[in-house]
Amino acid sequence: SQQGEEDPQALSIQEGENATMNCSYKTSINNLQWYRQNSGRGLVHLILIRSNEREKHSGRLRVTLDTSKKSSSLLITASRAADTASYFCATDEGTGGFKTIFGAGTRLFVKA
Amino acid sequence: DAGITQSPRYKITETGRQVTLMCHQTWSHSYMFWYRQDLGHGLRLIYYSAAADITDKGEVPDGYVVSRSKTENFPLTLESATRSQTSVYFCASSDSRLGNQPQHFGDGTRLSIL
């Protein structure tokens, strides 16, 4: 069963626009991570946000976390064609259990 | 270069055959993982290992066997391949058993079972 579920499933935007992807999860968490996957490649870690953090930035990436709504969002500002990829959120079990659970991902297509 | 390498990148085999997918990491991470990625399911954990000779089941372990005799290697074996095991398989490693450290992924093995 999936803990994190991304929304939308697919997103198509023009270069220069902002892209926002959302992740909802079901149980309490300690940490939430976002990953990117380019076609034919493995997942690459983007950013980790802890349950006591509300917002985190890394370059053009901004991640927010709302534990009361059990949701997170990933904002990519000034998108580029190279941002075309699938984006996944991953959560851990809040009980200290081991599993990191990945959602099904959002496919982002940035048109040049 | 430090990293995680999977081999082969592509494999075609027939039902009933045994297949072994290899994974090698150079970071000396304690934890290693095997996932399968299928459309609509995201990544699902098959097995993981906390250290050499310590392995445990994930979400979808049936039909798979793992071993970890050395920290850097974590092979995944399909003992008798079935068509439902056609998938892309990813190996990952991490420094922590908790979700407070990133996982580092290989580029996957695309496995087709005819």
mmCIF file of C-alpha atoms in Angstrom:
data_model
loop_
_atom_site.group_PDB
_atom_site.id
_atom_site.type_symbol
_atom_site.label_atom_id
_atom_site.label_comp_id
_atom_site.label_asym_id
_atom_site.label_seq_id
_atom_site.Cartn_x
_atom_site.Cartn_y
_atom_site.Cartn_z
ATOM 1 C CA SER A 1 0.000 0.000 0.000
ATOM 2 C CA GLN A 2 1.258 3.460 -0.795
ATOM 3 C CA GLN A 3 1.830 6.004 1.933
ATOM 4 C CA GLY A 4 2.473 8.994 -0.310
ATOM 5 C CA GLU A 5 0.338 9.822 -3.295
ATOM 6 C CA GLU A 6 1.333 12.560 -5.706
ATOM 7 C CA ASP A 7 -1.000 14.904 -7.464
ATOM 8 C CA PRO A 8 -1.322 15.590 -10.332
ATOM 9 C CA GLN A 9 -0.295 12.396 -12.091
ATOM 10 C CA ALA A 10 1.013 14.423 -15.011
ATOM 11 C CA LEU A 11 1.788 18.091 -15.579
ATOM 12 C CA SER A 12 2.764 19.925 -18.751
ATOM 13 C CA ILE A 13 4.056 23.506 -18.601
ATOM 14 C CA GLN A 14 6.084 25.975 -20.614
ATOM 15 C CA GLU A 15 9.697 26.711 -19.853
ATOM 16 C CA GLY A 16 9.961 29.563 -17.351
ATOM 17 C CA GLU A 17 6.703 28.721 -15.596
ATOM 18 C CA ASN A 18 6.491 27.358 -12.069
ATOM 19 C CA ALA A 19 5.538 23.734 -11.430
ATOM 20 C CA THR A 20 3.776 22.616 -8.283
ATOM 21 C CA MET A 21 3.355 19.005 -7.286
ATOM 22 C CA ASN A 22 1.547 17.739 -4.228
ATOM 23 C CA CYS A 23 1.949 14.716 -2.031
ATOM 24 C CA SER A 24 -0.564 13.398 0.470
ATOM 25 C CA TYR A 25 0.120 10.671 2.993
ATOM 26 C CA LYS A 26 -1.914 8.673 5.440
ATOM 27 C CA THR A 27 -0.106 8.154 8.730
ATOM 28 C CA SER A 28 2.198 10.270 10.874
ATOM 29 C CA ILE A 29 5.737 10.663 9.607
ATOM 30 C CA ASN A 30 9.164 11.687 10.837
ATOM 31 C CA ASN A 31 10.549 12.719 7.458
ATOM 32 C CA LEU A 32 9.413 13.296 3.898
ATOM 33 C CA GLN A 33 11.698 13.225 0.890
ATOM 34 C CA TRP A 34 11.335 14.250 -2.731
ATOM 35 C CA TYR A 35 13.132 12.455 -5.552
ATOM 36 C CA ARG A 36 13.472 13.045 -9.282
ATOM 37 C CA GLN A 37 13.695 10.326 -11.910
ATOM 38 C CA ASN A 38 14.812 11.040 -15.443
ATOM 39 C CA SER A 39 13.688 8.641 -18.125
ATOM 40 C CA GLY A 40 15.632 5.386 -17.989
ATOM 41 C CA ARG A 41 17.543 6.357 -14.868
ATOM 42 C CA GLY A 42 17.385 5.766 -11.146
ATOM 43 C CA LEU A 43 15.877 8.101 -8.594
ATOM 44 C CA VAL A 44 17.900 11.058 -7.426
ATOM 45 C CA HIS A 45 17.342 12.595 -4.010
ATOM 46 C CA LEU A 46 16.272 16.260 -4.106
ATOM 47 C CA ILE A 47 15.344 17.361 -0.637
ATOM 48 C CA LEU A 48 14.394 16.026 2.789
ATOM 49 C CA ILE A 49 12.061 17.813 5.166
ATOM 50 C CA ARG A 50 11.554 16.733 8.747
ATOM 51 C CA SER A 51 8.195 16.649 10.489
ATOM 52 C CA ASN A 52 9.075 19.677 12.651
ATOM 53 C CA GLU A 53 9.921 21.790 9.585
ATOM 54 C CA ARG A 54 7.363 23.691 7.541
ATOM 55 C CA GLU A 55 9.394 24.835 4.564
ATOM 56 C CA LYS A 56 12.713 24.114 2.965
ATOM 57 C CA HIS A 57 14.545 25.552 -0.018
ATOM 58 C CA SER A 58 17.215 24.204 -2.313
ATOM 59 C CA GLY A 59 18.063 26.314 -5.348
ATOM 60 C CA ARG A 60 14.886 26.562 -7.450
ATOM 61 C CA LEU A 61 13.118 24.003 -5.283
ATOM 62 C CA ARG A 62 10.786 24.867 -2.447
ATOM 63 C CA VAL A 63 9.184 22.179 -0.338
ATOM 64 C CA THR A 64 6.448 22.747 2.203
ATOM 65 C CA LEU A 65 5.050 20.328 4.735
ATOM 66 C CA ASP A 66 1.704 20.546 6.493
ATOM 67 C CA THR A 67 1.520 17.740 9.020
ATOM 68 C CA SER A 68 -2.001 18.706 10.088
ATOM 69 C CA LYS A 69 -3.209 18.066 6.528
ATOM 70 C CA LYS A 70 -0.733 15.237 5.953
ATOM 71 C CA SER A 71 0.465 16.865 2.777
ATOM 72 C CA SER A 72 3.565 18.289 1.150
ATOM 73 C CA SER A 73 4.175 20.307 -1.974
ATOM 74 C CA LEU A 74 7.183 20.649 -4.241
ATOM 75 C CA LEU A 75 7.506 23.897 -6.163
ATOM 76 C CA ILE A 76 9.996 24.219 -9.002
ATOM 77 C CA THR A 77 10.411 27.840 -9.984
ATOM 78 C CA ALA A 78 11.423 29.088 -13.427
ATOM 79 C CA SER A 79 11.275 25.597 -14.870
ATOM 80 C CA ARG A 80 13.634 24.431 -17.592
ATOM 81 C CA ALA A 81 13.357 21.717 -20.200
ATOM 82 C CA ALA A 82 15.911 19.762 -18.170
ATOM 83 C CA ASP A 83 13.387 19.579 -15.299
ATOM 84 C CA THR A 84 11.328 17.177 -17.407
ATOM 85 C CA ALA A 85 11.196 14.053 -15.234
ATOM 86 C CA SER A 86 9.032 12.125 -12.802
ATOM 87 C CA TYR A 87 8.940 13.365 -9.232
ATOM 88 C CA PHE A 88 8.257 11.142 -6.249
ATOM 89 C CA CYS A 89 7.608 11.792 -2.617
ATOM 90 C CA ALA A 90 8.722 9.257 -0.060
ATOM 91 C CA THR A 91 7.678 9.014 3.548
ATOM 92 C CA ASP A 92 8.724 6.926 6.498
ATOM 93 C CA GLU A 93 6.509 5.352 9.084
ATOM 94 C CA GLY A 94 6.117 7.657 12.044
ATOM 95 C CA THR A 95 6.482 4.778 14.484
ATOM 96 C CA GLY A 96 10.199 4.572 13.736
ATOM 97 C CA GLY A 97 9.660 1.677 11.435
ATOM 98 C CA PHE A 98 12.123 1.121 8.713
ATOM 99 C CA LYS A 99 10.205 1.382 5.503
ATOM 100 C CA THR A 100 10.447 4.364 3.220
ATOM 101 C CA ILE A 101 7.366 4.316 1.066
ATOM 102 C CA PHE A 102 7.273 5.919 -2.363
ATOM 103 C CA GLY A 103 4.270 7.324 -4.151
ATOM 104 C CA ALA A 104 3.444 6.666 -7.804
ATOM 105 C CA GLY A 105 4.939 9.962 -8.928
ATOM 106 C CA THR A 106 4.076 13.058 -10.950
ATOM 107 C CA ARG A 107 5.310 13.172 -14.526
ATOM 108 C CA LEU A 108 6.419 16.703 -15.374
ATOM 109 C CA PHE A 109 6.947 17.801 -18.962
ATOM 110 C CA VAL A 110 8.508 21.203 -19.553
ATOM 111 C CA LYS A 111 8.133 22.469 -23.086
ATOM 112 C CA ALA A 112 10.931 24.590 -24.500
ATOM 113 C CA ASP B 1 33.912 6.998 -8.538
ATOM 114 C CA ALA B 2 31.667 6.239 -5.613
ATOM 115 C CA GLY B 3 28.307 4.983 -6.636
ATOM 116 C CA ILE B 4 25.909 2.127 -7.011
ATOM 117 C CA THR B 5 26.036 -0.129 -10.040
ATOM 118 C CA GLN B 6 23.435 -2.551 -11.268
ATOM 119 C CA SER B 7 23.937 -5.268 -13.822
ATOM 120 C CA PRO B 8 22.742 -6.212 -16.288
ATOM 121 C CA ARG B 9 20.880 -3.102 -17.472
ATOM 122 C CA TYR B 10 18.569 -5.174 -19.637
ATOM 123 C CA LYS B 11 17.605 -8.829 -19.423
ATOM 124 C CA ILE B 12 15.178 -10.990 -21.335
ATOM 125 C CA THR B 13 14.456 -14.482 -20.095
ATOM 126 C CA GLU B 14 11.766 -17.131 -20.131
ATOM 127 C CA THR B 15 9.312 -18.223 -17.481
ATOM 128 C CA GLY B 16 10.704 -20.794 -15.105
ATOM 129 C CA ARG B 17 14.315 -19.733 -15.451
ATOM 130 C CA GLN B 18 16.450 -18.480 -12.601
ATOM 131 C CA VAL B 19 17.691 -14.918 -12.922
ATOM 132 C CA THR B 20 20.103 -13.001 -10.718
ATOM 133 C CA LEU B 21 20.341 -9.237 -10.709
ATOM 134 C CA MET B 22 23.500 -7.744 -9.315
ATOM 135 C CA CYS B 23 23.998 -4.641 -7.211
ATOM 136 C CA HIS B 24 27.288 -3.190 -6.045
ATOM 137 C CA GLN B 25 27.875 -0.032 -3.996
ATOM 138 C CA THR B 26 31.116 1.706 -3.153
ATOM 139 C CA TRP B 27 29.936 3.951 -0.311
ATOM 140 C CA SER B 28 30.091 1.261 2.380
ATOM 141 C CA HIS B 29 26.516 2.069 3.288
ATOM 142 C CA SER B 30 25.049 -0.319 5.823
ATOM 143 C CA TYR B 31 21.620 -0.493 4.273
ATOM 144 C CA MET B 32 20.714 -1.780 0.852
ATOM 145 C CA PHE B 33 17.336 -2.187 -0.803
ATOM 146 C CA TRP B 34 15.672 -3.787 -3.783
ATOM 147 C CA TYR B 35 12.604 -2.194 -5.353
ATOM 148 C CA ARG B 36 10.502 -2.950 -8.360
ATOM 149 C CA GLN B 37 8.873 -0.193 -10.347
ATOM 150 C CA ASP B 38 5.686 -0.828 -12.256
ATOM 151 C CA LEU B 39 3.308 1.639 -13.891
ATOM 152 C CA GLY B 40 0.754 2.872 -11.404
ATOM 153 C CA HIS B 41 2.497 1.353 -8.399
ATOM 154 C CA GLY B 42 5.488 3.555 -7.845
ATOM 155 C CA LEU B 43 8.357 1.759 -6.185
ATOM 156 C CA ARG B 44 7.615 -1.249 -4.055
ATOM 157 C CA LEU B 45 10.156 -2.661 -1.644
ATOM 158 C CA ILE B 46 11.069 -6.287 -2.246
ATOM 159 C CA TYR B 47 13.817 -6.894 0.312
ATOM 160 C CA TYR B 48 16.251 -4.880 2.308
ATOM 161 C CA SER B 49 19.419 -5.526 4.244
ATOM 162 C CA ALA B 50 20.756 -3.778 7.323
ATOM 163 C CA ALA B 51 24.253 -5.293 7.123
ATOM 164 C CA ALA B 52 26.100 -8.295 5.808
ATOM 165 C CA ASP B 53 24.129 -11.468 6.512
ATOM 166 C CA ILE B 54 21.093 -9.500 7.730
ATOM 167 C CA THR B 55 18.149 -9.312 5.351
ATOM 168 C CA ASP B 56 14.426 -8.824 5.739
ATOM 169 C CA LYS B 57 11.294 -8.853 3.640
ATOM 170 C CA GLY B 58 9.663 -5.798 2.213
ATOM 171 C CA GLU B 59 6.218 -5.346 0.726
ATOM 172 C CA VAL B 60 6.443 -7.821 -2.183
ATOM 173 C CA PRO B 61 9.036 -10.527 -1.384
ATOM 174 C CA ASP B 62 7.318 -13.599 -2.852
ATOM 175 C CA GLY B 63 9.316 -15.253 -5.616
ATOM 176 C CA TYR B 64 12.546 -13.448 -4.759
ATOM 177 C CA VAL B 65 15.643 -14.400 -2.789
ATOM 178 C CA VAL B 66 18.443 -12.146 -1.591
ATOM 179 C CA SER B 67 21.803 -12.604 0.032
ATOM 180 C CA ARG B 68 24.426 -10.286 1.382
ATOM 181 C CA SER B 69 27.713 -11.956 2.134
ATOM 182 C CA LYS B 70 29.659 -8.710 1.618
ATOM 183 C CA THR B 71 28.610 -5.198 2.570
ATOM 184 C CA GLU B 72 29.048 -3.884 -0.956
ATOM 185 C CA ASN B 73 27.014 -6.507 -2.826
ATOM 186 C CA PHE B 74 23.325 -7.308 -2.649
ATOM 187 C CA PRO B 75 22.185 -9.691 -5.403
ATOM 188 C CA LEU B 76 18.515 -10.386 -6.074
ATOM 189 C CA THR B 77 17.515 -13.778 -7.452
ATOM 190 C CA LEU B 78 14.269 -14.777 -9.091
ATOM 191 C CA GLU B 79 14.287 -18.502 -8.487
ATOM 192 C CA SER B 80 11.677 -19.383 -11.113
ATOM 193 C CA ALA B 81 10.752 -16.320 -13.118
ATOM 194 C CA THR B 82 7.111 -15.572 -13.885
ATOM 195 C CA ARG B 83 5.615 -13.037 -16.314
ATOM 196 C CA SER B 84 4.299 -10.997 -13.397
ATOM 197 C CA GLN B 85 7.913 -10.325 -12.425
ATOM 198 C CA THR B 86 8.482 -8.361 -15.632
ATOM 199 C CA SER B 87 9.446 -4.983 -14.247
ATOM 200 C CA VAL B 88 12.218 -2.477 -13.731
ATOM 201 C CA TYR B 89 14.289 -3.334 -10.678
ATOM 202 C CA PHE B 90 16.174 -0.748 -8.672
ATOM 203 C CA CYS B 91 18.814 -1.235 -6.045
ATOM 204 C CA ALA B 92 19.484 1.483 -3.502
ATOM 205 C CA SER B 93 21.724 2.076 -0.524
ATOM 206 C CA SER B 94 21.597 4.338 2.488
ATOM 207 C CA ASP B 95 23.504 5.240 5.601
ATOM 208 C CA SER B 96 20.512 4.885 7.851
ATOM 209 C CA ARG B 97 17.592 2.588 8.470
ATOM 210 C CA LEU B 98 15.372 5.548 9.142
ATOM 211 C CA GLY B 99 13.918 7.890 6.566
ATOM 212 C CA ASN B 100 16.176 10.699 7.745
ATOM 213 C CA GLN B 101 18.851 9.945 5.171
ATOM 214 C CA PRO B 102 18.501 9.834 1.393
ATOM 215 C CA GLN B 103 18.641 6.624 -0.558
ATOM 216 C CA HIS B 104 21.048 6.402 -3.473
ATOM 217 C CA PHE B 105 19.777 4.505 -6.476
ATOM 218 C CA GLY B 106 21.318 2.589 -9.300
ATOM 219 C CA ASP B 107 20.036 3.058 -12.842
ATOM 220 C CA GLY B 108 17.958 -0.092 -12.749
ATOM 221 C CA THR B 109 17.636 -3.397 -14.550
ATOM 222 C CA ARG B 110 14.835 -3.703 -17.054
ATOM 223 C CA LEU B 111 13.720 -7.334 -16.883
ATOM 224 C CA SER B 112 11.361 -8.919 -19.376
ATOM 225 C CA ILE B 113 10.048 -12.429 -18.835
ATOM 226 C CA LEU B 114 8.508 -14.095 -21.840
#
